Structures are given as structure tokens and as C-alpha cells.
Amino acid sequence: MTPTRLCFALLLLLFLPLPGLAQPSVPAGGIPHAGATTGEDAAVAESVAVTAVEIPEHIGAIVDSLALVNEIHGSYVGFSGATTRQYEHFIQLSQLACPEELLLFTSHENAVVRAYAFWALARQQYEGLEKVLLEHARDEALVREVQGGMVTTVPLIDFMQWVVDPDLLDTESKKLDTDVFRQISEIRFSDR
């Protein structure tokens, strides 16, 4: 069993009820029991179902490669305008991974993997993209981004907003209404 599969199996054990054992009550904002029926509980239950997704080895290998390089590369890097292997891995991820897998990767420990997973969801025109963005409103992990001859280090939430901003970055990505950026600012900069 690969380390990735072992991790997912352990996560599954945390969330699945075991027969014959009493289940603890769930604190506010926690994972609800399997019979939850409210809208908020259903959304959380959907997120638990996402953690049960088994990641194919070829997708896990792509994610591991993205994490290893640990930079976000645009389609053209350097003064020669070359396409890097890192960007090719992103294209593979966006073409091969299903939305459930990408949603799981938006919670990956590596911020670059979270960024690429979000970008891939945007490329797939994912309907729940706004919700994913709002969930990351306070994700201030720094990522290094390389576009053309420019290298910048920015908070992940800034990169995510660039992906969905109608005036920036990638024309193939789903774009969100500018009202969502106001919501991000309210969440991001409110008292923590």
C-alpha cells in the first residue's frame, strides 16, 4: 500500500462509524453522523465522502511531482517562453483527475498542490468553485509562482483569486463574479 493510500485509509477510519460502537456527538462545525439531513450537514457529509475517494497511482504520482517542485508554473516560463514539466503535470492533473479527487487535493498539506487542484477545478468549470474559494479565504500559505520571466511569492488565496478573476491569468478557467472577491476580503481580514 502506497503512503498516499495508507493516509486515506486512516482518514476513512476517522470518519466512518464502526458497528457496535457508540459515536461521539459532533461539535459545531464538525463532521456530522451519517444520517445528517440539514443542508449544512449534507454539505459536510459530501466533504467526508470526498475523503473516501481512492486516488489512482498515476494521479498520486502527478501530485507528488507537483509537490516536489513546489512552484506554480504558468504556461510559459523564462525568457525563452518554455513550457516546463511542472506545467505539463498540471495539465495532466486537470485532464485526468475527477472533481472529487481535485476537491480532496484542495486540502493537501502542500500549498502548491492546493493551488494546482483549485486551478484544475477552474479549468473543469466546476460548479462549486466559489464555495471552494471561500473555504480558502484565510489560506495565507505562501506559494512561489513563475510566469514568464517573473517570479513572485504570494499567499495562496491571492493566487486562487487570480485564477478566477475575469481580468487575470488563465482564459480557460471559470471566472467568478467580482462580488466573491468582496466576500473573500471580509472573511480574510475580519477579526480572527
PDB file of C-alpha atoms in Angstrom:
ATOM      1  CA  MET A   1       0.000   0.000   0.000  1.00  0.00           C
ATOM      2  CA  THR A   2       1.402   3.386  -1.010  1.00  0.00           C
ATOM      3  CA  PRO A   3       1.792   6.094   1.656  1.00  0.00           C
ATOM      4  CA  THR A   4      -0.981   8.095  -0.033  1.00  0.00           C
ATOM      5  CA  ARG A   5      -3.419   5.200   0.129  1.00  0.00           C
ATOM      6  CA  LEU A   6      -2.438   4.490   3.734  1.00  0.00           C
ATOM      7  CA  CYS A   7      -3.147   8.115   4.636  1.00  0.00           C
ATOM      8  CA  PHE A   8      -6.570   7.993   3.001  1.00  0.00           C
ATOM      9  CA  ALA A   9      -7.370   4.688   4.687  1.00  0.00           C
ATOM     10  CA  LEU A  10      -6.519   6.204   8.073  1.00  0.00           C
ATOM     11  CA  LEU A  11      -8.661   9.251   7.319  1.00  0.00           C
ATOM     12  CA  LEU A  12     -11.520   6.961   6.393  1.00  0.00           C
ATOM     13  CA  LEU A  13     -11.226   5.175   9.728  1.00  0.00           C
ATOM     14  CA  LEU A  14     -11.597   8.512  11.487  1.00  0.00           C
ATOM     15  CA  PHE A  15     -14.868   9.332   9.753  1.00  0.00           C
ATOM     16  CA  LEU A  16     -16.680   6.041   9.275  1.00  0.00           C
ATOM     17  CA  PRO A  17     -18.786   4.706  12.156  1.00  0.00           C
ATOM     18  CA  LEU A  18     -17.759   1.323  13.453  1.00  0.00           C
ATOM     19  CA  PRO A  19     -20.569  -1.184  14.096  1.00  0.00           C
ATOM     20  CA  GLY A  20     -21.368  -1.705  17.755  1.00  0.00           C
ATOM     21  CA  LEU A  21     -19.553   1.396  18.958  1.00  0.00           C
ATOM     22  CA  ALA A  22     -21.322   4.495  20.180  1.00  0.00           C
ATOM     23  CA  GLN A  23     -20.495   7.508  18.081  1.00  0.00           C
ATOM     24  CA  PRO A  24     -19.471  10.715  19.845  1.00  0.00           C
ATOM     25  CA  SER A  25     -21.590  13.803  19.399  1.00  0.00           C
ATOM     26  CA  VAL A  26     -20.305  16.252  16.848  1.00  0.00           C
ATOM     27  CA  PRO A  27     -19.233  19.729  17.917  1.00  0.00           C
ATOM     28  CA  ALA A  28     -20.429  22.715  15.909  1.00  0.00           C
ATOM     29  CA  GLY A  29     -18.679  22.726  12.560  1.00  0.00           C
ATOM     30  CA  GLY A  30     -17.530  19.115  12.967  1.00  0.00           C
ATOM     31  CA  ILE A  31     -18.288  16.076  10.863  1.00  0.00           C
ATOM     32  CA  PRO A  32     -21.935  15.041  11.272  1.00  0.00           C
ATOM     33  CA  HIS A  33     -23.132  11.489  11.694  1.00  0.00           C
ATOM     34  CA  ALA A  34     -24.082   9.531   8.578  1.00  0.00           C
ATOM     35  CA  GLY A  35     -27.810  10.228   8.980  1.00  0.00           C
ATOM     36  CA  ALA A  36     -27.464  14.027   8.884  1.00  0.00           C
ATOM     37  CA  THR A  37     -30.166  15.741   6.855  1.00  0.00           C
ATOM     38  CA  THR A  38     -29.814  19.508   7.158  1.00  0.00           C
ATOM     39  CA  GLY A  39     -28.334  21.464   4.264  1.00  0.00           C
ATOM     40  CA  GLU A  40     -25.171  22.346   6.159  1.00  0.00           C
ATOM     41  CA  ASP A  41     -24.804  18.781   7.433  1.00  0.00           C
ATOM     42  CA  ALA A  42     -25.329  17.437   3.920  1.00  0.00           C
ATOM     43  CA  ALA A  43     -22.519  19.668   2.623  1.00  0.00           C
ATOM     44  CA  VAL A  44     -20.190  18.423   5.346  1.00  0.00           C
ATOM     45  CA  ALA A  45     -21.240  14.833   4.652  1.00  0.00           C
ATOM     46  CA  GLU A  46     -20.380  15.449   0.982  1.00  0.00           C
ATOM     47  CA  SER A  47     -16.954  16.646   2.048  1.00  0.00           C
ATOM     48  CA  VAL A  48     -16.499  13.460   4.114  1.00  0.00           C
ATOM     49  CA  ALA A  49     -17.477  11.414   1.068  1.00  0.00           C
ATOM     50  CA  VAL A  50     -14.729  13.203  -0.861  1.00  0.00           C
ATOM     51  CA  THR A  51     -12.156  11.925   1.648  1.00  0.00           C
ATOM     52  CA  ALA A  52     -13.288   8.398   0.789  1.00  0.00           C
ATOM     53  CA  VAL A  53     -12.132   8.829  -2.822  1.00  0.00           C
ATOM     54  CA  GLU A  54      -9.397   6.374  -3.739  1.00  0.00           C
ATOM     55  CA  ILE A  55      -6.660   8.153  -5.653  1.00  0.00           C
ATOM     56  CA  PRO A  56      -5.266   6.215  -8.637  1.00  0.00           C
ATOM     57  CA  GLU A  57      -1.497   5.758  -8.533  1.00  0.00           C
ATOM     58  CA  HIS A  58      -0.868   7.781 -11.709  1.00  0.00           C
ATOM     59  CA  ILE A  59      -2.728  10.767 -10.229  1.00  0.00           C
ATOM     60  CA  GLY A  60      -0.881  10.371  -6.925  1.00  0.00           C
ATOM     61  CA  ALA A  61       2.408  10.395  -8.852  1.00  0.00           C
ATOM     62  CA  ILE A  62       1.445  13.642 -10.616  1.00  0.00           C
ATOM     63  CA  VAL A  63       0.555  15.260  -7.278  1.00  0.00           C
ATOM     64  CA  ASP A  64       3.818  14.056  -5.726  1.00  0.00           C
ATOM     65  CA  SER A  65       5.736  15.632  -8.643  1.00  0.00           C
ATOM     66  CA  LEU A  66       3.899  18.942  -8.228  1.00  0.00           C
ATOM     67  CA  ALA A  67       4.699  18.968  -4.504  1.00  0.00           C
ATOM     68  CA  LEU A  68       8.352  18.073  -5.109  1.00  0.00           C
ATOM     69  CA  VAL A  69       8.992  21.028  -7.438  1.00  0.00           C
ATOM     70  CA  ASN A  70       6.874  23.171  -5.081  1.00  0.00           C
ATOM     71  CA  GLU A  71       6.360  26.048  -7.520  1.00  0.00           C
ATOM     72  CA  ILE A  72       3.403  27.134  -9.609  1.00  0.00           C
ATOM     73  CA  HIS A  73       4.468  27.472 -13.222  1.00  0.00           C
ATOM     74  CA  GLY A  74       2.481  29.240 -15.878  1.00  0.00           C
ATOM     75  CA  SER A  75       2.268  28.023 -19.461  1.00  0.00           C
ATOM     76  CA  TYR A  76       5.452  29.873 -20.397  1.00  0.00           C
ATOM     77  CA  VAL A  77       8.438  30.219 -18.075  1.00  0.00           C
ATOM     78  CA  GLY A  78      11.707  32.042 -18.519  1.00  0.00           C
ATOM     79  CA  PHE A  79      12.792  34.481 -21.153  1.00  0.00           C
ATOM     80  CA  SER A  80      12.684  31.739 -23.815  1.00  0.00           C
ATOM     81  CA  GLY A  81       9.000  31.095 -23.041  1.00  0.00           C
ATOM     82  CA  ALA A  82       9.455  27.362 -22.448  1.00  0.00           C
ATOM     83  CA  THR A  83       6.722  25.095 -21.138  1.00  0.00           C
ATOM     84  CA  THR A  84       8.035  23.311 -18.060  1.00  0.00           C
ATOM     85  CA  ARG A  85       7.452  19.750 -16.901  1.00  0.00           C
ATOM     86  CA  GLN A  86       5.723  21.240 -13.841  1.00  0.00           C
ATOM     87  CA  TYR A  87       3.127  22.940 -16.048  1.00  0.00           C
ATOM     88  CA  GLU A  88       2.714  19.734 -18.081  1.00  0.00           C
ATOM     89  CA  HIS A  89       1.991  17.896 -14.812  1.00  0.00           C
ATOM     90  CA  PHE A  90      -0.683  20.478 -14.023  1.00  0.00           C
ATOM     91  CA  ILE A  91      -2.281  19.923 -17.445  1.00  0.00           C
ATOM     92  CA  GLN A  92      -2.256  16.169 -16.828  1.00  0.00           C
ATOM     93  CA  LEU A  93      -3.844  16.677 -13.418  1.00  0.00           C
ATOM     94  CA  SER A  94      -6.578  18.912 -14.822  1.00  0.00           C
ATOM     95  CA  GLN A  95      -7.340  16.428 -17.621  1.00  0.00           C
ATOM     96  CA  LEU A  96      -7.106  13.155 -15.685  1.00  0.00           C
ATOM     97  CA  ALA A  97      -8.368  13.902 -12.164  1.00  0.00           C
ATOM     98  CA  CYS A  98     -12.089  13.956 -11.475  1.00  0.00           C
ATOM     99  CA  PRO A  99     -13.632  16.797  -9.431  1.00  0.00           C
ATOM    100  CA  GLU A 100     -13.849  14.588  -6.303  1.00  0.00           C
ATOM    101  CA  GLU A 101     -10.103  13.916  -6.462  1.00  0.00           C
ATOM    102  CA  LEU A 102      -9.319  17.570  -7.072  1.00  0.00           C
ATOM    103  CA  LEU A 103     -11.523  18.606  -4.154  1.00  0.00           C
ATOM    104  CA  LEU A 104      -9.534  16.275  -1.944  1.00  0.00           C
ATOM    105  CA  PHE A 105      -6.298  17.831  -3.176  1.00  0.00           C
ATOM    106  CA  THR A 106      -7.545  21.343  -2.290  1.00  0.00           C
ATOM    107  CA  SER A 107      -6.916  20.189   1.305  1.00  0.00           C
ATOM    108  CA  HIS A 108      -3.462  18.726   0.606  1.00  0.00           C
ATOM    109  CA  GLU A 109      -0.691  19.614   3.050  1.00  0.00           C
ATOM    110  CA  ASN A 110       1.345  21.199   0.238  1.00  0.00           C
ATOM    111  CA  ALA A 111       0.096  24.665  -0.728  1.00  0.00           C
ATOM    112  CA  VAL A 112       1.252  24.308  -4.355  1.00  0.00           C
ATOM    113  CA  VAL A 113      -0.833  21.142  -4.699  1.00  0.00           C
ATOM    114  CA  ARG A 114      -3.820  23.025  -3.227  1.00  0.00           C
ATOM    115  CA  ALA A 115      -3.238  25.797  -5.776  1.00  0.00           C
ATOM    116  CA  TYR A 116      -2.987  23.454  -8.744  1.00  0.00           C
ATOM    117  CA  ALA A 117      -6.040  21.465  -7.610  1.00  0.00           C
ATOM    118  CA  PHE A 118      -8.083  24.665  -7.416  1.00  0.00           C
ATOM    119  CA  TRP A 119      -6.779  25.789 -10.805  1.00  0.00           C
ATOM    120  CA  ALA A 120      -7.691  22.402 -12.302  1.00  0.00           C
ATOM    121  CA  LEU A 121     -11.224  22.690 -10.863  1.00  0.00           C
ATOM    122  CA  ALA A 122     -11.482  26.116 -12.504  1.00  0.00           C
ATOM    123  CA  ARG A 123     -10.287  24.612 -15.791  1.00  0.00           C
ATOM    124  CA  GLN A 124     -13.012  21.959 -15.466  1.00  0.00           C
ATOM    125  CA  GLN A 125     -15.609  24.721 -14.933  1.00  0.00           C
ATOM    126  CA  TYR A 126     -16.517  23.175 -11.558  1.00  0.00           C
ATOM    127  CA  GLU A 127     -19.924  24.437 -10.356  1.00  0.00           C
ATOM    128  CA  GLY A 128     -18.928  24.670  -6.669  1.00  0.00           C
ATOM    129  CA  LEU A 129     -15.781  26.697  -7.340  1.00  0.00           C
ATOM    130  CA  GLU A 130     -16.992  29.753  -5.419  1.00  0.00           C
ATOM    131  CA  LYS A 131     -17.558  27.627  -2.303  1.00  0.00           C
ATOM    132  CA  VAL A 132     -14.054  26.148  -2.578  1.00  0.00           C
ATOM    133  CA  LEU A 133     -12.575  29.633  -2.911  1.00  0.00           C
ATOM    134  CA  LEU A 134     -14.493  30.908   0.118  1.00  0.00           C
ATOM    135  CA  GLU A 135     -13.287  27.923   2.157  1.00  0.00           C
ATOM    136  CA  HIS A 136      -9.716  29.056   1.434  1.00  0.00           C
ATOM    137  CA  ALA A 137     -10.294  32.744   2.239  1.00  0.00           C
ATOM    138  CA  ARG A 138      -7.786  32.548   5.089  1.00  0.00           C
ATOM    139  CA  ASP A 139      -5.264  30.269   3.391  1.00  0.00           C
ATOM    140  CA  GLU A 140      -2.242  32.536   3.664  1.00  0.00           C
ATOM    141  CA  ALA A 141       0.352  29.836   2.922  1.00  0.00           C
ATOM    142  CA  LEU A 142       2.979  31.337   0.647  1.00  0.00           C
ATOM    143  CA  VAL A 143       3.447  29.872  -2.819  1.00  0.00           C
ATOM    144  CA  ARG A 144       6.127  30.663  -5.342  1.00  0.00           C
ATOM    145  CA  GLU A 145       4.718  31.438  -8.766  1.00  0.00           C
ATOM    146  CA  VAL A 146       6.697  31.589 -12.004  1.00  0.00           C
ATOM    147  CA  GLN A 147       5.038  33.265 -15.022  1.00  0.00           C
ATOM    148  CA  GLY A 148       7.211  34.237 -17.975  1.00  0.00           C
ATOM    149  CA  GLY A 149      10.334  35.876 -16.562  1.00  0.00           C
ATOM    150  CA  MET A 150       8.632  36.883 -13.303  1.00  0.00           C
ATOM    151  CA  VAL A 151       8.982  35.022 -10.009  1.00  0.00           C
ATOM    152  CA  THR A 152       6.730  36.066  -7.127  1.00  0.00           C
ATOM    153  CA  THR A 153       5.828  34.704  -3.728  1.00  0.00           C
ATOM    154  CA  VAL A 154       2.193  35.283  -2.801  1.00  0.00           C
ATOM    155  CA  PRO A 155      -0.400  33.965  -0.342  1.00  0.00           C
ATOM    156  CA  LEU A 156      -2.296  31.022  -1.810  1.00  0.00           C
ATOM    157  CA  ILE A 157      -5.635  32.848  -1.566  1.00  0.00           C
ATOM    158  CA  ASP A 158      -4.229  35.606  -3.805  1.00  0.00           C
ATOM    159  CA  PHE A 159      -3.238  33.066  -6.445  1.00  0.00           C
ATOM    160  CA  MET A 160      -6.665  31.409  -6.245  1.00  0.00           C
ATOM    161  CA  GLN A 161      -8.354  34.772  -6.775  1.00  0.00           C
ATOM    162  CA  TRP A 162      -6.129  35.459  -9.791  1.00  0.00           C
ATOM    163  CA  VAL A 163      -7.286  32.188 -11.356  1.00  0.00           C
ATOM    164  CA  VAL A 164     -10.970  33.167 -11.162  1.00  0.00           C
ATOM    165  CA  ASP A 165     -10.604  36.917 -11.762  1.00  0.00           C
ATOM    166  CA  PRO A 166     -12.167  37.759 -15.153  1.00  0.00           C
ATOM    167  CA  ASP A 167      -9.274  40.115 -15.971  1.00  0.00           C
ATOM    168  CA  LEU A 168      -6.332  37.932 -14.962  1.00  0.00           C
ATOM    169  CA  LEU A 169      -4.313  34.773 -15.594  1.00  0.00           C
ATOM    170  CA  ASP A 170      -5.965  31.912 -17.439  1.00  0.00           C
ATOM    171  CA  THR A 171      -8.711  32.456 -20.016  1.00  0.00           C
ATOM    172  CA  GLU A 172      -9.641  28.751 -19.934  1.00  0.00           C
ATOM    173  CA  SER A 173     -10.557  28.865 -16.242  1.00  0.00           C
ATOM    174  CA  LYS A 174     -14.021  29.506 -14.898  1.00  0.00           C
ATOM    175  CA  LYS A 175     -14.357  33.117 -13.810  1.00  0.00           C
ATOM    176  CA  LEU A 176     -16.343  34.250 -10.793  1.00  0.00           C
ATOM    177  CA  ASP A 177     -18.414  37.349 -10.164  1.00  0.00           C
ATOM    178  CA  THR A 178     -16.488  40.180  -8.535  1.00  0.00           C
ATOM    179  CA  ASP A 179     -18.835  40.052  -5.523  1.00  0.00           C
ATOM    180  CA  VAL A 180     -17.000  36.934  -4.367  1.00  0.00           C
ATOM    181  CA  PHE A 181     -13.785  38.958  -4.006  1.00  0.00           C
ATOM    182  CA  ARG A 182     -15.552  41.299  -1.565  1.00  0.00           C
ATOM    183  CA  GLN A 183     -16.692  38.258   0.427  1.00  0.00           C
ATOM    184  CA  ILE A 184     -13.126  36.911   0.474  1.00  0.00           C
ATOM    185  CA  SER A 185     -11.835  40.234   1.811  1.00  0.00           C
ATOM    186  CA  GLU A 186     -14.485  40.313   4.525  1.00  0.00           C
ATOM    187  CA  ILE A 187     -13.573  36.810   5.679  1.00  0.00           C
ATOM    188  CA  ARG A 188      -9.841  37.181   5.209  1.00  0.00           C
ATOM    189  CA  PHE A 189      -9.399  40.444   7.036  1.00  0.00           C
ATOM    190  CA  SER A 190     -12.084  40.157   9.707  1.00  0.00           C
ATOM    191  CA  ASP A 191     -11.004  39.642  13.298  1.00  0.00           C
ATOM    192  CA  ARG A 192      -9.688  36.158  13.597  1.00  0.00           C
TER     193      ARG A 192
END
